[in-house]
């Protein structure tokens, strides 16, 4: 029987894409764990942030001069927080489709969300990153590193509408927002051969397979790194 403590909803909102909620539960070690629920589905929690850290670290390590970074998807803020640890990064734009989540971040309803929203090197924008990557909405690129962290890849969409982000024309538009010599990075919960093929048709792409241990289980994720040609 699962005897883990139940999570309590701190705040929730109904959006055109379904309900989102910020919840908290007791940490087995005595702290507090925050959870983000999107469209009724568990998205991320603060108990294990190793995947967010690896996404940022691997992407930054392959980018020569990541002064300007775009992070697509706010989550609980851990990907952006890891990006900020790299002192080469001068500014980070975060684009999040859920305006309520942006507001919760500005209110500091979860610790890392608050740190990211108040950080002097960060701009948090409520909007659809698809329009940003097409150059039709603010913030305006180009960026040295673009991190797509809105889903767990094309096979595990948080919103069905995000499927369009992985189409060849959308990938080409995203790469066009990357400065010469920069990197387009896409996170996936598993290997995505079709995504790799689409990216390789655009520019040199590296598939990095990452093993992560979460709650006693060994999981294999994939990171796709496409280089914008100088």
PDB file of C-alpha atoms in Angstrom:
ATOM      1  CA  UNK A   1       0.000   0.000   0.000  1.00  0.00           C
ATOM      2  CA  UNK A   2       1.259   3.507  -0.827  1.00  0.00           C
ATOM      3  CA  UNK A   3       1.666   5.367   2.476  1.00  0.00           C
ATOM      4  CA  UNK A   4       3.219   8.492   0.978  1.00  0.00           C
ATOM      5  CA  UNK A   5       1.581  11.721   2.187  1.00  0.00           C
ATOM      6  CA  UNK A   6      -1.177  13.166   0.034  1.00  0.00           C
ATOM      7  CA  UNK A   7      -0.495  16.382  -1.827  1.00  0.00           C
ATOM      8  CA  UNK A   8      -2.478  19.518  -0.985  1.00  0.00           C
ATOM      9  CA  UNK A   9      -3.414  21.986  -3.695  1.00  0.00           C
ATOM     10  CA  UNK A  10      -2.015  25.460  -3.004  1.00  0.00           C
ATOM     11  CA  UNK A  11      -3.581  27.126  -6.026  1.00  0.00           C
ATOM     12  CA  UNK A  12      -5.248  26.071  -9.264  1.00  0.00           C
ATOM     13  CA  UNK A  13      -6.647  27.636 -12.402  1.00  0.00           C
ATOM     14  CA  UNK A  14      -8.743  26.599 -15.377  1.00  0.00           C
ATOM     15  CA  UNK A  15      -7.148  27.451 -18.720  1.00  0.00           C
ATOM     16  CA  UNK A  16      -8.082  26.822 -22.368  1.00  0.00           C
ATOM     17  CA  UNK A  17      -5.809  23.766 -22.172  1.00  0.00           C
ATOM     18  CA  UNK A  18      -7.310  22.363 -18.965  1.00  0.00           C
ATOM     19  CA  UNK A  19      -6.687  22.783 -15.261  1.00  0.00           C
ATOM     20  CA  UNK A  20      -3.266  23.554 -13.861  1.00  0.00           C
ATOM     21  CA  UNK A  21      -2.443  23.247 -10.188  1.00  0.00           C
ATOM     22  CA  UNK A  22       0.456  23.832  -7.832  1.00  0.00           C
ATOM     23  CA  UNK A  23       0.476  21.327  -5.001  1.00  0.00           C
ATOM     24  CA  UNK A  24       2.680  20.520  -2.040  1.00  0.00           C
ATOM     25  CA  UNK A  25       3.294  17.471   0.076  1.00  0.00           C
ATOM     26  CA  UNK A  26       5.606  16.504   2.896  1.00  0.00           C
ATOM     27  CA  UNK A  27       9.093  15.348   1.968  1.00  0.00           C
ATOM     28  CA  UNK A  28      10.115  12.008   3.571  1.00  0.00           C
ATOM     29  CA  UNK A  29      13.101  13.914   4.994  1.00  0.00           C
ATOM     30  CA  UNK A  30      10.883  16.497   6.630  1.00  0.00           C
ATOM     31  CA  UNK A  31      10.847  19.211   3.963  1.00  0.00           C
ATOM     32  CA  UNK A  32       8.204  20.231   1.455  1.00  0.00           C
ATOM     33  CA  UNK A  33       7.859  18.920  -2.103  1.00  0.00           C
ATOM     34  CA  UNK A  34       6.082  21.028  -4.703  1.00  0.00           C
ATOM     35  CA  UNK A  35       4.273  19.458  -7.659  1.00  0.00           C
ATOM     36  CA  UNK A  36       2.998  20.982 -10.875  1.00  0.00           C
ATOM     37  CA  UNK A  37      -0.065  19.425 -12.477  1.00  0.00           C
ATOM     38  CA  UNK A  38      -0.894  20.420 -16.058  1.00  0.00           C
ATOM     39  CA  UNK A  39      -4.147  19.419 -17.778  1.00  0.00           C
ATOM     40  CA  UNK A  40      -4.743  16.955 -14.976  1.00  0.00           C
ATOM     41  CA  UNK A  41      -1.393  15.235 -15.560  1.00  0.00           C
ATOM     42  CA  UNK A  42       1.630  15.252 -13.276  1.00  0.00           C
ATOM     43  CA  UNK A  43       4.301  17.367 -14.974  1.00  0.00           C
ATOM     44  CA  UNK A  44       7.173  17.847 -12.525  1.00  0.00           C
ATOM     45  CA  UNK A  45       8.034  18.044  -8.853  1.00  0.00           C
ATOM     46  CA  UNK A  46      10.845  19.461  -6.743  1.00  0.00           C
ATOM     47  CA  UNK A  47      11.900  16.152  -5.197  1.00  0.00           C
ATOM     48  CA  UNK A  48      14.169  15.113  -8.068  1.00  0.00           C
ATOM     49  CA  UNK A  49      15.438  17.817 -10.408  1.00  0.00           C
ATOM     50  CA  UNK A  50      18.258  15.805 -11.968  1.00  0.00           C
ATOM     51  CA  UNK A  51      16.727  15.771 -15.458  1.00  0.00           C
ATOM     52  CA  UNK A  52      16.367  19.557 -15.506  1.00  0.00           C
ATOM     53  CA  UNK A  53      19.980  19.904 -14.383  1.00  0.00           C
ATOM     54  CA  UNK A  54      21.270  17.520 -17.042  1.00  0.00           C
ATOM     55  CA  UNK A  55      19.300  19.280 -19.784  1.00  0.00           C
ATOM     56  CA  UNK A  56      20.890  22.600 -18.900  1.00  0.00           C
ATOM     57  CA  UNK A  57      24.385  21.289 -18.231  1.00  0.00           C
ATOM     58  CA  UNK A  58      24.685  19.214 -21.393  1.00  0.00           C
ATOM     59  CA  UNK A  59      23.305  22.010 -23.577  1.00  0.00           C
ATOM     60  CA  UNK A  60      25.511  24.696 -22.064  1.00  0.00           C
ATOM     61  CA  UNK A  61      28.627  22.536 -22.289  1.00  0.00           C
ATOM     62  CA  UNK A  62      28.164  22.282 -26.062  1.00  0.00           C
ATOM     63  CA  UNK A  63      27.573  25.996 -26.593  1.00  0.00           C
ATOM     64  CA  UNK A  64      30.691  28.127 -26.881  1.00  0.00           C
ATOM     65  CA  UNK A  65      29.226  31.478 -25.819  1.00  0.00           C
ATOM     66  CA  UNK A  66      25.711  31.129 -24.319  1.00  0.00           C
ATOM     67  CA  UNK A  67      25.196  34.788 -23.459  1.00  0.00           C
ATOM     68  CA  UNK A  68      21.494  34.863 -24.398  1.00  0.00           C
ATOM     69  CA  UNK A  69      19.332  31.833 -23.656  1.00  0.00           C
ATOM     70  CA  UNK A  70      15.683  31.056 -24.387  1.00  0.00           C
ATOM     71  CA  UNK A  71      13.954  28.470 -22.199  1.00  0.00           C
ATOM     72  CA  UNK A  72      10.611  27.280 -23.556  1.00  0.00           C
ATOM     73  CA  UNK A  73       8.544  26.116 -20.604  1.00  0.00           C
ATOM     74  CA  UNK A  74       8.759  27.412 -17.026  1.00  0.00           C
ATOM     75  CA  UNK A  75       7.813  24.291 -15.075  1.00  0.00           C
ATOM     76  CA  UNK A  76       8.919  24.814 -11.470  1.00  0.00           C
ATOM     77  CA  UNK A  77      11.877  26.882 -12.623  1.00  0.00           C
ATOM     78  CA  UNK A  78      14.637  24.326 -12.181  1.00  0.00           C
ATOM     79  CA  UNK A  79      15.882  24.275 -15.789  1.00  0.00           C
ATOM     80  CA  UNK A  80      16.236  28.058 -15.791  1.00  0.00           C
ATOM     81  CA  UNK A  81      17.851  28.034 -12.352  1.00  0.00           C
ATOM     82  CA  UNK A  82      20.484  25.598 -13.588  1.00  0.00           C
ATOM     83  CA  UNK A  83      21.118  27.763 -16.667  1.00  0.00           C
ATOM     84  CA  UNK A  84      21.725  30.765 -14.408  1.00  0.00           C
ATOM     85  CA  UNK A  85      24.528  28.929 -12.615  1.00  0.00           C
ATOM     86  CA  UNK A  86      26.625  29.333 -15.771  1.00  0.00           C
ATOM     87  CA  UNK A  87      28.226  32.758 -15.375  1.00  0.00           C
ATOM     88  CA  UNK A  88      28.612  33.094 -19.150  1.00  0.00           C
ATOM     89  CA  UNK A  89      24.858  33.533 -19.367  1.00  0.00           C
ATOM     90  CA  UNK A  90      23.968  37.220 -19.339  1.00  0.00           C
ATOM     91  CA  UNK A  91      20.223  36.969 -19.925  1.00  0.00           C
ATOM     92  CA  UNK A  92      17.548  34.273 -19.996  1.00  0.00           C
ATOM     93  CA  UNK A  93      14.119  34.644 -21.588  1.00  0.00           C
ATOM     94  CA  UNK A  94      11.554  32.150 -20.312  1.00  0.00           C
ATOM     95  CA  UNK A  95       8.355  31.696 -22.328  1.00  0.00           C
ATOM     96  CA  UNK A  96       5.443  29.957 -20.608  1.00  0.00           C
ATOM     97  CA  UNK A  97       2.034  29.468 -22.188  1.00  0.00           C
ATOM     98  CA  UNK A  98       0.150  29.439 -18.866  1.00  0.00           C
ATOM     99  CA  UNK A  99      -0.190  33.026 -17.648  1.00  0.00           C
ATOM    100  CA  UNK A 100      -1.402  31.761 -14.267  1.00  0.00           C
ATOM    101  CA  UNK A 101       1.843  29.867 -13.730  1.00  0.00           C
ATOM    102  CA  UNK A 102       3.803  33.023 -14.561  1.00  0.00           C
ATOM    103  CA  UNK A 103       1.753  34.895 -11.960  1.00  0.00           C
ATOM    104  CA  UNK A 104       2.377  32.181  -9.352  1.00  0.00           C
ATOM    105  CA  UNK A 105       6.083  32.515 -10.056  1.00  0.00           C
ATOM    106  CA  UNK A 106       5.972  36.284  -9.541  1.00  0.00           C
ATOM    107  CA  UNK A 107       4.128  35.705  -6.265  1.00  0.00           C
ATOM    108  CA  UNK A 108       6.818  33.246  -5.181  1.00  0.00           C
ATOM    109  CA  UNK A 109       4.348  30.435  -4.444  1.00  0.00           C
ATOM    110  CA  UNK A 110       7.153  27.875  -4.868  1.00  0.00           C
ATOM    111  CA  UNK A 111      10.741  28.725  -3.886  1.00  0.00           C
ATOM    112  CA  UNK A 112      12.563  28.218  -7.186  1.00  0.00           C
ATOM    113  CA  UNK A 113       9.737  29.774  -9.181  1.00  0.00           C
ATOM    114  CA  UNK A 114      10.096  32.901  -7.071  1.00  0.00           C
ATOM    115  CA  UNK A 115      13.876  32.995  -7.412  1.00  0.00           C
ATOM    116  CA  UNK A 116      13.651  32.734 -11.194  1.00  0.00           C
ATOM    117  CA  UNK A 117      10.906  35.349 -11.561  1.00  0.00           C
ATOM    118  CA  UNK A 118      12.829  37.892  -9.460  1.00  0.00           C
ATOM    119  CA  UNK A 119      16.277  37.215 -10.889  1.00  0.00           C
ATOM    120  CA  UNK A 120      17.859  40.262 -12.569  1.00  0.00           C
ATOM    121  CA  UNK A 121      19.124  38.182 -15.502  1.00  0.00           C
ATOM    122  CA  UNK A 122      15.714  36.655 -16.275  1.00  0.00           C
ATOM    123  CA  UNK A 123      12.670  37.829 -18.187  1.00  0.00           C
ATOM    124  CA  UNK A 124       9.585  35.634 -17.765  1.00  0.00           C
ATOM    125  CA  UNK A 125       7.022  36.007 -20.552  1.00  0.00           C
ATOM    126  CA  UNK A 126       3.488  34.623 -20.723  1.00  0.00           C
ATOM    127  CA  UNK A 127       2.809  33.452 -24.261  1.00  0.00           C
ATOM    128  CA  UNK A 128       2.998  30.695 -26.839  1.00  0.00           C
ATOM    129  CA  UNK A 129       6.589  29.877 -27.710  1.00  0.00           C
ATOM    130  CA  UNK A 130       5.508  28.760 -31.188  1.00  0.00           C
ATOM    131  CA  UNK A 131       4.930  32.387 -32.148  1.00  0.00           C
ATOM    132  CA  UNK A 132       8.217  33.439 -30.562  1.00  0.00           C
ATOM    133  CA  UNK A 133      10.126  30.830 -32.543  1.00  0.00           C
ATOM    134  CA  UNK A 134       8.480  32.039 -35.750  1.00  0.00           C
ATOM    135  CA  UNK A 135       9.614  35.577 -34.952  1.00  0.00           C
ATOM    136  CA  UNK A 136       6.005  36.745 -34.625  1.00  0.00           C
ATOM    137  CA  UNK A 137       5.904  37.499 -30.882  1.00  0.00           C
ATOM    138  CA  UNK A 138       8.086  38.813 -28.102  1.00  0.00           C
ATOM    139  CA  UNK A 139      10.658  38.221 -26.760  1.00  0.00           C
ATOM    140  CA  UNK A 140      12.797  38.723 -29.838  1.00  0.00           C
ATOM    141  CA  UNK A 141      15.802  36.590 -30.755  1.00  0.00           C
ATOM    142  CA  UNK A 142      18.226  35.464 -31.782  1.00  0.00           C
ATOM    143  CA  UNK A 143      19.542  33.462 -28.840  1.00  0.00           C
ATOM    144  CA  UNK A 144      22.797  31.559 -28.425  1.00  0.00           C
ATOM    145  CA  UNK A 145      20.957  28.626 -26.873  1.00  0.00           C
ATOM    146  CA  UNK A 146      17.307  27.656 -27.284  1.00  0.00           C
ATOM    147  CA  UNK A 147      16.034  24.997 -24.868  1.00  0.00           C
ATOM    148  CA  UNK A 148      12.711  23.350 -25.703  1.00  0.00           C
ATOM    149  CA  UNK A 149      11.470  21.957 -22.397  1.00  0.00           C
ATOM    150  CA  UNK A 150       7.715  22.208 -22.944  1.00  0.00           C
ATOM    151  CA  UNK A 151       7.084  18.440 -23.090  1.00  0.00           C
ATOM    152  CA  UNK A 152       8.928  15.168 -22.679  1.00  0.00           C
ATOM    153  CA  UNK A 153       9.418  15.066 -26.437  1.00  0.00           C
ATOM    154  CA  UNK A 154       6.964  14.484 -29.286  1.00  0.00           C
ATOM    155  CA  UNK A 155       5.812  11.125 -27.897  1.00  0.00           C
ATOM    156  CA  UNK A 156       4.814  12.537 -24.493  1.00  0.00           C
ATOM    157  CA  UNK A 157       2.941  15.800 -25.067  1.00  0.00           C
ATOM    158  CA  UNK A 158       1.514  17.782 -22.167  1.00  0.00           C
ATOM    159  CA  UNK A 159      -0.806  19.485 -24.686  1.00  0.00           C
ATOM    160  CA  UNK A 160      -1.807  17.920 -27.988  1.00  0.00           C
ATOM    161  CA  UNK A 161      -1.310  21.289 -29.646  1.00  0.00           C
ATOM    162  CA  UNK A 162       2.417  21.095 -28.901  1.00  0.00           C
ATOM    163  CA  UNK A 163       2.735  18.501 -31.663  1.00  0.00           C
ATOM    164  CA  UNK A 164       3.234  21.376 -34.093  1.00  0.00           C
ATOM    165  CA  UNK A 165       6.506  22.336 -32.362  1.00  0.00           C
ATOM    166  CA  UNK A 166       8.146  19.143 -33.622  1.00  0.00           C
ATOM    167  CA  UNK A 167       7.117  19.447 -37.267  1.00  0.00           C
ATOM    168  CA  UNK A 168      10.000  20.005 -39.709  1.00  0.00           C
ATOM    169  CA  UNK A 169       8.911  23.557 -40.562  1.00  0.00           C
ATOM    170  CA  UNK A 170       8.673  24.490 -36.868  1.00  0.00           C
ATOM    171  CA  UNK A 171      12.099  22.997 -36.147  1.00  0.00           C
ATOM    172  CA  UNK A 172      13.552  25.001 -39.035  1.00  0.00           C
ATOM    173  CA  UNK A 173      11.964  28.170 -37.648  1.00  0.00           C
ATOM    174  CA  UNK A 174      13.355  27.435 -34.172  1.00  0.00           C
ATOM    175  CA  UNK A 175      16.852  26.871 -35.548  1.00  0.00           C
ATOM    176  CA  UNK A 176      16.597  30.177 -37.401  1.00  0.00           C
ATOM    177  CA  UNK A 177      16.264  31.872 -33.995  1.00  0.00           C
ATOM    178  CA  UNK A 178      19.649  30.498 -32.894  1.00  0.00           C
ATOM    179  CA  UNK A 179      22.759  32.643 -33.356  1.00  0.00           C
ATOM    180  CA  UNK A 180      25.491  31.247 -35.629  1.00  0.00           C
ATOM    181  CA  UNK A 181      27.510  28.740 -33.643  1.00  0.00           C
ATOM    182  CA  UNK A 182      24.717  28.384 -31.080  1.00  0.00           C
ATOM    183  CA  UNK A 183      22.577  25.402 -30.120  1.00  0.00           C
ATOM    184  CA  UNK A 184      18.965  24.247 -30.355  1.00  0.00           C
ATOM    185  CA  UNK A 185      18.344  21.705 -27.581  1.00  0.00           C
ATOM    186  CA  UNK A 186      15.256  19.487 -27.293  1.00  0.00           C
ATOM    187  CA  UNK A 187      14.544  17.232 -24.322  1.00  0.00           C
ATOM    188  CA  UNK A 188      12.741  13.887 -24.711  1.00  0.00           C
ATOM    189  CA  UNK A 189      11.747  11.116 -22.329  1.00  0.00           C
ATOM    190  CA  UNK A 190      12.952   8.499 -24.797  1.00  0.00           C
ATOM    191  CA  UNK A 191      14.833   8.256 -28.075  1.00  0.00           C
ATOM    192  CA  UNK A 192      12.915   9.905 -30.905  1.00  0.00           C
ATOM    193  CA  UNK A 193      14.255   8.629 -34.270  1.00  0.00           C
ATOM    194  CA  UNK A 194      11.892  10.732 -36.400  1.00  0.00           C
ATOM    195  CA  UNK A 195      12.835  13.880 -34.512  1.00  0.00           C
ATOM    196  CA  UNK A 196      16.517  13.082 -34.965  1.00  0.00           C
ATOM    197  CA  UNK A 197      16.034  12.599 -38.705  1.00  0.00           C
ATOM    198  CA  UNK A 198      14.162  15.893 -39.045  1.00  0.00           C
ATOM    199  CA  UNK A 199      16.890  17.769 -37.169  1.00  0.00           C
ATOM    200  CA  UNK A 200      19.735  16.130 -39.098  1.00  0.00           C
ATOM    201  CA  UNK A 201      18.170  17.369 -42.327  1.00  0.00           C
ATOM    202  CA  UNK A 202      18.552  20.913 -41.006  1.00  0.00           C
ATOM    203  CA  UNK A 203      22.033  20.919 -39.465  1.00  0.00           C
ATOM    204  CA  UNK A 204      24.510  18.701 -37.596  1.00  0.00           C
ATOM    205  CA  UNK A 205      22.702  17.086 -34.672  1.00  0.00           C
ATOM    206  CA  UNK A 206      23.915  15.051 -31.712  1.00  0.00           C
ATOM    207  CA  UNK A 207      21.704  12.599 -29.853  1.00  0.00           C
ATOM    208  CA  UNK A 208      22.820  12.363 -26.230  1.00  0.00           C
ATOM    209  CA  UNK A 209      21.364   9.480 -24.232  1.00  0.00           C
ATOM    210  CA  UNK A 210      21.259  10.220 -20.518  1.00  0.00           C
ATOM    211  CA  UNK A 211      20.730   7.697 -17.755  1.00  0.00           C
ATOM    212  CA  UNK A 212      19.077   9.164 -14.685  1.00  0.00           C
ATOM    213  CA  UNK A 213      18.141   7.440 -11.431  1.00  0.00           C
ATOM    214  CA  UNK A 214      14.772   8.539 -10.095  1.00  0.00           C
ATOM    215  CA  UNK A 215      13.277   7.081  -6.954  1.00  0.00           C
ATOM    216  CA  UNK A 216      15.398   3.952  -7.249  1.00  0.00           C
ATOM    217  CA  UNK A 217      14.730   3.398 -10.965  1.00  0.00           C
ATOM    218  CA  UNK A 218      17.189   3.796 -13.822  1.00  0.00           C
ATOM    219  CA  UNK A 219      15.600   5.797 -16.624  1.00  0.00           C
ATOM    220  CA  UNK A 220      16.948   6.637 -20.059  1.00  0.00           C
ATOM    221  CA  UNK A 221      16.259  10.031 -21.591  1.00  0.00           C
ATOM    222  CA  UNK A 222      17.407  11.669 -24.805  1.00  0.00           C
ATOM    223  CA  UNK A 223      18.671  15.132 -25.592  1.00  0.00           C
ATOM    224  CA  UNK A 224      18.889  16.427 -29.162  1.00  0.00           C
ATOM    225  CA  UNK A 225      21.471  19.128 -29.806  1.00  0.00           C
ATOM    226  CA  UNK A 226      21.448  20.844 -33.194  1.00  0.00           C
ATOM    227  CA  UNK A 227      24.211  23.284 -34.059  1.00  0.00           C
ATOM    228  CA  UNK A 228      23.441  26.488 -35.916  1.00  0.00           C
ATOM    229  CA  UNK A 229      26.134  26.741 -38.559  1.00  0.00           C
ATOM    230  CA  UNK A 230      28.553  29.690 -38.207  1.00  0.00           C
TER     231      UNK A 230
END
